[in-house]
Amino acid sequence: AEDVNVDVIIIGAGMAGIAAGRTLTEMGITNFVILEATDRVGGRIRNTDFAGMKVEMGANWVEGVNGKELNPVWDLAKQVNLRTILTDTSNLSSNVYDASGALPPQIQAQAMATAQNEYVNSLSATLTANNDDDVSVLTAQRLFGSVASTPVEMALDYQLYDGEFAEPPRVTSLKNTQPLPTFENFGEDSYFAADPRGFATIIQPVASYLKNTNGTIEDPRLMLNKVVNKIAYGDWGVSVSTEDGATYTAKAAIATVSLGVLQSKLINFEPDLPFWKLEAIFEFNMAIYTKIFLKFPSKFWRTDPGTEFFLYADDSRGYYPVWQHLEREFPGSNIIFVTVTDDESRRIEQQSDNQTLSEIMDVLRKMYGPTIPMAEEILIPRWWSNRFFKGTFSNWPIGVTSREFAELQAPIDRLYFAGEHTSADYNGYIHGAYFTGIDAAKSVATCLKQGQCVSGSTKQKNKTKGKKLMEASVCAAPIKEELDAQRQHWVKKVKLVEEALAAKCA
Ligand SMILES: Cc1cc2nc3c(=O)[nH]c(=O)nc-3n(C[C@H](O)[C@H](O)[C@H](O)COP(=O)(O)OP(=O)(O)OC[C@H]3O[C@@H](n4cnc5c(N)ncnc54)[C@H](O)[C@@H]3O)c2cc1C
């Protein structure tokens, strides 16, 4: 088996990993390898053939455009002349359906959703200004007295929150998502990538240091089909093993694998990651967002201006709720897609495509009547089942403080972490991944070139209790005593209740 020694190992060739390699190069470090599990560069930005077109199974939008700062992803899109279409959801309320067909414009429901969004933002600002504890988005909705309850309200609410974070308002942190830095800093607009070369073309300019003389990404340092299954680390450096039996040793490594992968057992860390790191990894959420594409022989949906998005308001929140046609992107293609998230994504990933198709046809017949044609093709991405992703993007849940988030980002010895889930302001997005790759590479360069290496937790010292619990076996005497004492306490209480009842019934 191979045994390679380099300065730095980058794990993962998504946006974060490729950006990290560019920054290392700019800082004079060129002796590195990029180990990528799949056979391609791009990670969660990936298109595929569908019904003679190219559709994006992963990231689709440049989110946050036309604002006070330039989104670096928009800059990249401009550099490669990416074909994009401005997304417009302003007309959504006139395009709502329920089980009995099209509904009249839902002006009131949409006005409520918009007003609520503003209220929720200002509450978040107040909490942050007063340094108050975080609450969930749902808590804010309850305070406002406007929890979505009818099917139409739920569909609009779903589009607004789950449609962005892929998890419901009851899960999502208010302080860390409302307002969202992506739209605050880069602008309110989003552009939908519809380019036959694929959205991943935006990585081309970032990867120029990996290009051969023909301009294709090909470099001996970029190693595809290399599945990392072990990372040994210490203040001496890192040693990374792959499933094919090779070992790579380096002064430092940058792991850009997704949060879902970190939460899985794919990579074995040696020594085990410290408790504070595990806690941060397991507290944060890997959400699931699934776009299901359908090809029809003919159109039965509206295509007049402003009808790109349409909603299905089912009694069950999140049941095939958000629809989009691709008539503007690919005229005459007769392709639409529906977005589901979270538990629905998990359910759908586990059943057959035919089962999903039949559920979808039932919904569409309710929306448009029984005579619509049958779909000819269906495409269901399965990001959650894929061991190299285990979900689609991270969502900041209620309960994770910024200090705990810093633990998610923090390096341990010479092992650094990057990837979308480590971006405090832009987690979940391509631009988040991009910034974290650059930042991690800068930290590594500072460590290797100037000997200034940071490591560890910001609250490691406060964490000794949890750490002790983790380290000690449950059978260790002191813990067993504590559990026994607790059990005794409850046994006593139950006895009291039993006695009281017995006396009453006697
Ligand atoms: C369905 C979907 C929709 C999205 N929509 C948008 C959107 O519209 N706009 C937006 O900005 N963002 C969107 N995102 C999020 C965006 O795609 C990600 O934030 C970003 O691409 C993540 O980049 P990354 O480099 O952090 O991670 P990744 O792209 O996941 O890169 C990590 C790489 O590590 C590799 N890897 C994993 N395990 C191993 C291992 N053991 N050994 C070696 N390599 C390994 C993976 O194969 C992958 O290539 C979406 C994502 C999905 C999936």
XYZ file of C-alpha atoms and ligand atoms in Angstrom:
559
model
C 0.000 0.000 0.000
C 0.979 3.585 -0.596
C 2.589 5.615 2.158
C 2.734 9.275 1.281
C 4.206 12.124 3.291
C 3.075 15.709 2.594
C 2.678 19.024 4.400
C -1.119 19.127 4.411
C -3.962 16.685 3.695
C -7.315 18.093 2.615
C -10.202 15.661 3.016
C -13.020 16.300 0.548
C -13.089 18.033 -2.845
C -16.266 20.062 -2.433
C -16.256 23.863 -2.416
C -14.540 24.041 0.995
C -11.753 21.608 0.129
C -11.015 23.154 -3.270
C -11.002 26.670 -1.775
C -8.668 25.475 1.013
C -6.189 24.148 -1.549
C -6.221 27.437 -3.431
C -5.497 29.431 -0.265
C -2.646 27.086 0.719
C -1.209 27.565 -2.778
C -1.480 31.345 -2.470
C 0.341 31.160 0.860
C 3.191 29.166 -0.623
C 2.211 25.699 0.550
C 1.972 23.390 -2.455
C 2.989 20.047 -0.996
C -0.524 18.811 -0.212
C -2.996 16.162 -1.324
C -6.776 16.315 -1.611
C -8.444 12.997 -0.789
C -11.961 12.714 -2.213
C -14.249 9.727 -1.674
C -16.269 10.050 -4.888
C -15.045 10.104 -8.485
C -15.546 13.847 -8.923
C -14.949 17.370 -7.654
C -17.925 19.412 -6.402
C -19.492 17.434 -3.562
C -23.009 18.689 -2.931
C -23.026 20.778 -6.103
C -23.895 18.176 -8.690
C -26.080 17.862 -11.761
C -27.372 14.843 -13.602
C -29.075 13.926 -16.866
C -32.821 13.919 -16.657
C -35.232 13.596 -19.573
C -32.684 14.996 -22.002
C -31.910 17.977 -19.734
C -29.419 18.637 -16.965
C -30.943 19.175 -13.548
C -29.258 19.973 -10.244
C -29.689 17.285 -7.594
C -27.891 19.357 -4.943
C -27.379 23.100 -4.577
C -29.396 25.058 -7.129
C -29.483 28.717 -6.126
C -26.949 31.458 -5.692
C -28.616 32.805 -2.567
C -28.024 36.388 -1.467
C -27.489 38.637 -4.492
C -27.882 42.364 -5.280
C -27.124 43.556 -1.728
C -24.497 45.677 -0.034
C -21.740 43.064 -0.304
C -20.820 40.824 -3.240
C -21.532 37.141 -2.639
C -18.325 35.332 -3.709
C -20.445 32.613 -5.335
C -22.172 35.232 -7.488
C -18.744 36.522 -8.439
C -17.723 32.990 -9.475
C -20.984 32.565 -11.401
C -20.208 35.756 -13.332
C -16.647 34.584 -14.044
C -17.877 31.404 -15.728
C -20.876 33.136 -17.278
C -23.241 30.742 -15.526
C -26.750 30.646 -16.906
C -29.107 31.695 -14.090
C -32.701 32.844 -13.680
C -33.911 35.280 -11.009
C -36.322 33.583 -8.618
C -39.591 35.344 -7.893
C -41.909 34.017 -5.203
C -43.891 37.241 -4.721
C -46.912 35.814 -6.482
C -47.050 32.616 -4.509
C -50.363 33.315 -2.808
C -52.254 33.315 -6.109
C -50.951 29.882 -6.916
C -52.159 27.707 -4.058
C -53.987 24.396 -4.439
C -55.596 22.043 -1.995
C -57.189 18.614 -2.257
C -60.104 20.112 -4.164
C -58.098 22.091 -6.714
C -57.003 25.681 -7.211
C -57.835 28.154 -4.445
C -58.639 31.834 -4.864
C -55.637 34.129 -4.118
C -54.610 33.693 -0.479
C -53.742 37.352 0.066
C -54.538 37.310 3.750
C -52.541 34.188 4.528
C -49.526 35.492 2.666
C -49.800 38.905 4.331
C -49.818 37.116 7.656
C -46.745 35.100 6.792
C -44.888 38.232 5.685
C -45.899 40.290 8.709
C -44.958 37.421 10.959
C -41.557 37.218 9.338
C -40.943 40.878 10.143
C -42.091 40.490 13.729
C -39.943 37.405 14.161
C -36.907 39.347 12.868
C -37.400 42.193 15.292
C -37.862 39.822 18.225
C -34.610 38.136 17.258
C -32.819 41.495 17.156
C -34.144 42.316 20.630
C -32.981 38.998 22.069
C -29.534 39.474 20.572
C -29.240 43.092 21.756
C -30.193 42.117 25.332
C -28.010 39.033 25.222
C -31.109 36.991 26.055
C -31.358 33.242 25.541
C -32.299 31.881 22.156
C -35.807 30.641 21.342
C -37.138 28.609 18.430
C -38.842 30.211 15.460
C -42.037 28.504 16.621
C -41.769 30.198 20.030
C -41.666 33.538 18.251
C -44.703 32.554 16.188
C -46.568 31.608 19.353
C -45.654 34.925 20.973
C -47.052 36.634 17.934
C -50.180 34.491 18.153
C -49.872 33.334 14.593
C -48.913 29.687 14.529
C -49.825 28.296 11.111
C -52.741 25.936 11.572
C -54.872 25.674 8.433
C -53.481 23.731 5.460
C -52.951 26.956 3.472
C -51.182 28.684 6.369
C -49.039 25.614 6.898
C -48.057 25.502 3.224
C -46.991 29.171 3.247
C -45.202 28.733 6.564
C -43.446 25.655 5.173
C -42.316 27.528 2.091
C -40.953 30.372 4.227
C -39.048 28.339 6.856
C -38.694 24.649 5.938
C -38.150 25.724 2.336
C -34.975 27.516 3.483
C -33.747 25.499 6.479
C -35.217 22.072 5.636
C -36.452 21.750 9.224
C -39.632 23.039 10.856
C -39.863 26.258 12.944
C -40.074 24.214 16.127
C -36.489 23.027 15.556
C -34.830 26.115 14.106
C -32.972 28.704 16.206
C -34.489 32.169 16.061
C -31.387 34.163 16.944
C -29.164 32.403 14.437
C -31.502 32.343 11.439
C -33.654 35.480 11.656
C -32.617 37.663 9.988
C -30.239 35.563 7.947
C -26.758 37.042 7.283
C -26.858 35.568 3.754
C -29.710 37.877 2.746
C -28.768 40.746 5.086
C -25.229 41.033 3.742
C -25.474 39.833 0.150
C -29.012 40.859 -0.767
C -32.543 39.508 -0.908
C -32.335 37.999 -4.378
C -31.641 34.413 -5.371
C -30.710 33.119 -8.811
C -31.545 29.605 -9.980
C -28.705 27.874 -11.826
C -29.877 26.372 -15.115
C -26.709 25.742 -17.034
C -26.077 22.619 -19.123
C -22.468 22.615 -17.861
C -23.822 22.343 -14.313
C -23.810 24.644 -11.302
C -20.502 23.009 -10.262
C -18.845 24.991 -13.071
C -18.419 27.741 -10.452
C -15.663 25.622 -8.913
C -13.562 25.877 -12.093
C -12.011 29.282 -11.290
C -11.360 28.235 -7.680
C -9.616 25.065 -8.896
C -7.299 26.754 -11.415
C -4.272 25.570 -9.390
C -5.314 21.989 -10.230
C -5.694 22.450 -13.972
C -3.486 20.828 -16.570
C -2.342 22.576 -19.769
C -5.658 21.702 -21.459
C -7.518 23.535 -18.728
C -9.123 20.438 -17.215
C -8.974 19.757 -13.492
C -6.350 17.042 -13.252
C -3.438 17.026 -10.859
C -1.581 14.207 -9.104
C -2.356 15.916 -5.783
C -6.104 15.541 -6.382
C -6.863 11.922 -5.554
C -10.366 10.679 -6.347
C -12.049 7.496 -5.075
C -10.099 7.821 -1.821
C -12.431 7.062 1.075
C -10.872 8.226 4.346
C -11.768 5.820 7.143
C -9.247 6.745 9.828
C -7.634 9.943 11.074
C -4.920 9.695 13.711
C -3.935 13.093 15.069
C -1.795 14.743 17.700
C 0.508 17.703 18.204
C 2.972 15.777 16.011
C 0.681 15.990 12.955
C -1.812 13.650 11.302
C -1.919 10.244 9.696
C -4.872 9.564 7.425
C -5.852 6.114 6.140
C -8.122 5.261 3.223
C -10.277 2.211 2.514
C -7.869 1.025 -0.184
C -5.173 0.558 2.456
C -3.078 3.658 1.735
C -1.735 5.936 4.463
C -0.973 9.649 4.202
C 1.055 11.455 6.802
C 1.212 15.236 7.127
C 1.952 18.117 9.444
C -1.743 19.062 9.404
C -5.091 18.043 7.885
C -8.291 19.902 7.009
C -11.429 17.749 7.213
C -14.220 19.198 5.062
C -16.575 16.203 5.202
C -20.194 17.066 5.957
C -21.683 17.249 9.440
C -23.689 14.140 8.539
C -20.462 12.248 7.834
C -18.937 13.453 11.119
C -22.058 12.196 12.916
C -21.722 8.804 11.206
C -19.151 6.122 11.883
C -17.402 6.396 8.511
C -14.246 7.972 9.926
C -12.552 6.526 12.965
C -10.647 9.157 14.965
C -7.601 8.233 16.985
C -7.655 9.214 19.765
C -11.456 9.570 19.940
C -12.571 13.151 19.485
C -12.835 14.899 22.861
C -16.238 15.179 24.471
C -16.653 18.914 23.799
C -16.134 18.272 20.077
C -18.493 15.308 19.944
C -21.099 17.299 21.819
C -20.922 20.125 19.273
C -21.033 17.703 16.336
C -24.061 15.872 17.689
C -25.932 18.985 18.833
C -25.935 20.610 15.407
C -28.407 19.327 12.807
C -27.853 17.835 9.381
C -31.088 18.595 7.523
C -32.477 16.890 4.415
C -33.903 18.724 1.410
C -35.130 16.675 -1.541
C -36.049 17.940 -4.996
C -38.087 15.353 -6.880
C -38.077 15.946 -10.647
C -40.895 14.818 -12.931
C -41.139 14.768 -16.704
C -44.568 14.897 -18.411
C -45.631 14.434 -22.027
C -47.451 17.773 -21.871
C -48.076 20.721 -19.552
C -51.155 21.025 -17.338
C -49.774 23.631 -14.952
C -49.915 27.410 -15.379
C -46.999 29.051 -17.147
C -48.139 32.684 -17.265
C -45.727 35.190 -15.657
C -45.264 34.819 -11.887
C -46.495 31.228 -11.674
C -43.150 29.503 -11.444
C -43.851 28.425 -7.857
C -47.022 26.771 -6.668
C -48.094 25.276 -3.371
C -50.097 22.242 -2.408
C -51.845 22.693 0.940
C -52.372 19.245 2.411
C -53.872 18.546 5.846
C -50.527 17.022 6.711
C -47.818 19.711 6.874
C -44.965 19.007 4.492
C -46.751 16.502 2.219
C -45.514 17.416 -1.308
C -45.945 21.125 -0.512
C -43.688 23.266 -2.736
C -43.688 22.964 -6.523
C -41.737 24.685 -9.252
C -41.961 24.456 -13.020
C -38.921 24.827 -15.250
C -40.629 26.487 -18.201
C -38.467 29.598 -17.872
C -35.281 27.600 -17.452
C -35.920 24.933 -20.073
C -38.829 26.012 -22.317
C -40.824 23.076 -23.647
C -39.114 20.536 -21.386
C -42.340 19.771 -19.470
C -40.373 19.278 -16.252
C -41.606 20.222 -12.790
C -40.175 19.418 -9.394
C -41.558 19.173 -5.877
C -39.531 19.764 -2.723
C -39.861 17.768 0.486
C -37.693 17.847 3.614
C -36.865 16.221 6.919
C -39.008 13.188 7.867
C -40.743 13.166 4.479
C -37.311 13.032 2.814
C -36.313 10.105 5.015
C -39.580 8.306 4.293
C -39.299 8.856 0.551
C -35.642 7.825 0.397
C -36.605 4.470 1.870
C -39.501 3.610 -0.408
C -39.478 2.707 -4.091
C -39.538 5.411 -6.757
C -42.802 3.880 -8.010
C -44.465 4.304 -4.631
C -43.405 7.964 -4.542
C -44.545 8.463 -8.117
C -47.979 7.094 -7.289
C -48.274 9.386 -4.231
C -47.258 12.353 -6.347
C -49.726 11.507 -9.126
C -52.505 11.313 -6.525
C -51.590 14.786 -5.273
C -51.392 16.243 -8.791
C -54.802 14.752 -9.684
C -56.260 16.457 -6.639
C -54.669 19.733 -7.702
C -55.402 19.570 -11.439
C -58.158 16.998 -11.883
C -58.235 13.319 -12.877
C -57.424 13.696 -16.572
C -53.797 14.887 -16.336
C -51.249 12.675 -18.101
C -49.009 10.253 -16.228
C -45.414 11.356 -15.614
C -42.939 9.676 -17.943
C -39.886 9.918 -15.718
C -39.054 10.622 -12.089
C -35.753 11.483 -10.371
C -35.337 11.202 -6.600
C -31.940 12.201 -5.161
C -31.008 10.265 -2.017
C -28.540 12.471 -0.125
C -29.443 11.135 3.293
C -28.738 7.483 2.396
C -25.428 8.393 0.761
C -22.629 7.602 3.197
C -20.486 10.453 1.845
C -23.108 13.107 2.719
C -25.801 11.762 5.138
C -28.066 14.725 4.476
C -28.004 17.930 2.464
C -26.991 20.916 4.608
C -26.737 21.905 8.266
C -29.415 23.790 10.161
C -28.788 25.732 13.378
C -31.144 24.214 15.948
C -32.458 25.829 19.108
C -30.071 25.149 21.981
C -26.693 25.636 20.319
C -24.947 28.783 21.587
C -22.296 30.658 19.613
C -19.744 29.363 22.083
C -20.774 25.803 21.317
C -20.667 26.613 17.635
C -17.049 27.692 18.102
C -16.401 24.166 19.389
C -17.713 22.783 16.104
C -15.177 24.912 14.217
C -12.236 24.476 16.576
C -9.141 22.535 15.490
C -7.778 19.764 17.691
C -4.022 19.524 17.625
C -3.135 19.570 13.901
C -6.588 18.492 12.719
C -8.629 21.393 11.318
C -12.289 21.472 10.351
C -13.946 23.271 7.439
C -17.104 22.884 5.360
C -20.468 24.605 5.290
C -21.401 23.471 8.824
C -18.448 25.411 10.288
C -19.519 28.806 8.921
C -21.072 30.813 11.750
C -22.787 33.304 9.446
C -23.396 31.226 6.336
C -23.835 27.615 7.439
C -25.822 25.618 4.903
C -24.679 27.574 1.865
C -22.033 27.270 -0.844
C -20.563 30.641 0.116
C -20.316 29.372 3.706
C -18.318 26.360 2.530
C -16.110 28.653 0.442
C -15.219 30.999 3.322
C -14.483 28.159 5.771
C -12.068 26.501 3.331
C -10.137 29.755 3.023
C -10.130 30.365 6.791
C -8.994 26.864 7.713
C -6.173 27.018 5.142
C -5.016 30.366 6.575
C -4.925 28.889 10.092
C -2.945 25.908 8.833
C -0.480 28.176 7.010
C -0.020 30.325 10.132
C 0.628 27.180 12.141
C 3.085 25.611 9.711
C 4.963 28.768 8.740
C 4.927 30.813 11.930
C 4.520 28.095 14.511
C 1.357 29.762 15.798
C -0.992 26.850 16.179
C -4.294 27.093 17.987
C -6.038 24.030 19.249
C -8.889 22.980 21.424
C -12.018 24.138 23.037
C -12.933 27.564 24.307
C -14.672 26.034 27.287
C -12.694 22.866 27.671
C -12.140 23.633 31.334
C -15.861 23.981 32.050
C -16.525 20.728 30.336
C -14.718 18.425 32.724
C -17.934 17.130 34.222
C -19.330 15.908 30.916
C -15.936 14.627 29.925
C -15.658 12.627 33.118
C -19.068 11.103 32.543
C -18.051 10.096 29.035
C -14.731 8.675 30.093
C -15.982 6.709 33.045
C -17.793 3.508 32.340
C -21.400 3.413 33.560
C -20.438 0.580 35.806
C -17.878 2.688 37.654
C -18.794 2.825 41.323
C -19.460 6.591 41.799
C -21.813 6.810 38.810
C -23.609 3.632 39.745
C -24.106 5.049 43.251
C -25.550 8.231 41.833
C -27.957 6.303 39.608
C -28.963 4.056 42.483
C -29.591 7.077 44.692
C -31.786 8.581 41.990
C -33.702 5.364 41.596
C -34.256 5.150 45.367
C -35.619 8.680 45.302
C -38.220 7.761 42.695
C -39.063 4.443 44.280
C -39.897 6.363 47.466
C -42.117 8.804 45.592
C -43.979 6.068 43.764
C -44.523 4.297 47.070
C -46.022 7.445 48.595
C -48.449 7.793 45.712
C -49.362 4.131 45.900
C -50.042 4.418 49.629
C -52.141 7.525 49.167
C -54.196 5.803 46.459
C -54.603 2.683 48.553
C -55.891 4.768 51.473
C -58.371 6.574 49.206
C -59.746 3.428 47.616
C -59.889 1.395 50.772
C -30.219 19.205 -2.210
C -29.330 20.361 -1.814
C -29.746 21.647 -2.050
C -28.933 22.730 -1.711
N -29.301 23.985 -2.081
C -28.408 24.997 -1.962
C -28.629 26.230 -2.603
O -29.608 26.385 -3.330
N -27.729 27.243 -2.411
C -26.605 27.056 -1.631
O -25.810 28.003 -1.484
N -26.358 25.871 -1.047
C -27.210 24.832 -1.216
N -26.919 23.619 -0.705
C -25.763 23.482 0.198
C -24.421 23.445 -0.541
O -24.485 22.509 -1.564
C -23.350 23.059 0.465
O -23.385 23.959 1.557
C -21.927 23.078 -0.082
O -21.863 22.598 -1.399
C -21.064 22.255 0.851
O -19.709 22.268 0.460
P -18.646 21.556 1.384
O -17.341 21.643 0.696
O -18.758 22.080 2.762
O -19.120 20.028 1.505
P -19.284 18.910 0.354
O -19.740 19.494 -0.905
O -20.099 17.834 0.968
O -17.775 18.415 0.160
C -17.193 17.462 1.014
C -16.578 16.352 0.175
O -16.060 15.354 1.062
C -16.234 14.101 0.460
N -16.169 13.072 1.505
C -17.120 12.716 2.402
N -16.667 11.739 3.205
C -15.399 11.475 2.808
C -14.407 10.556 3.248
N -14.636 9.715 4.257
N -13.209 10.534 2.613
C -12.963 11.383 1.582
N -13.862 12.272 1.124
C -15.073 12.323 1.729
C -17.581 14.187 -0.220
O -17.683 13.240 -1.266
C -17.573 15.633 -0.730
O -17.127 15.698 -2.067
C -27.694 22.509 -1.061
C -27.278 21.201 -0.812
C -28.062 20.136 -1.217
C -27.525 18.745 -1.041
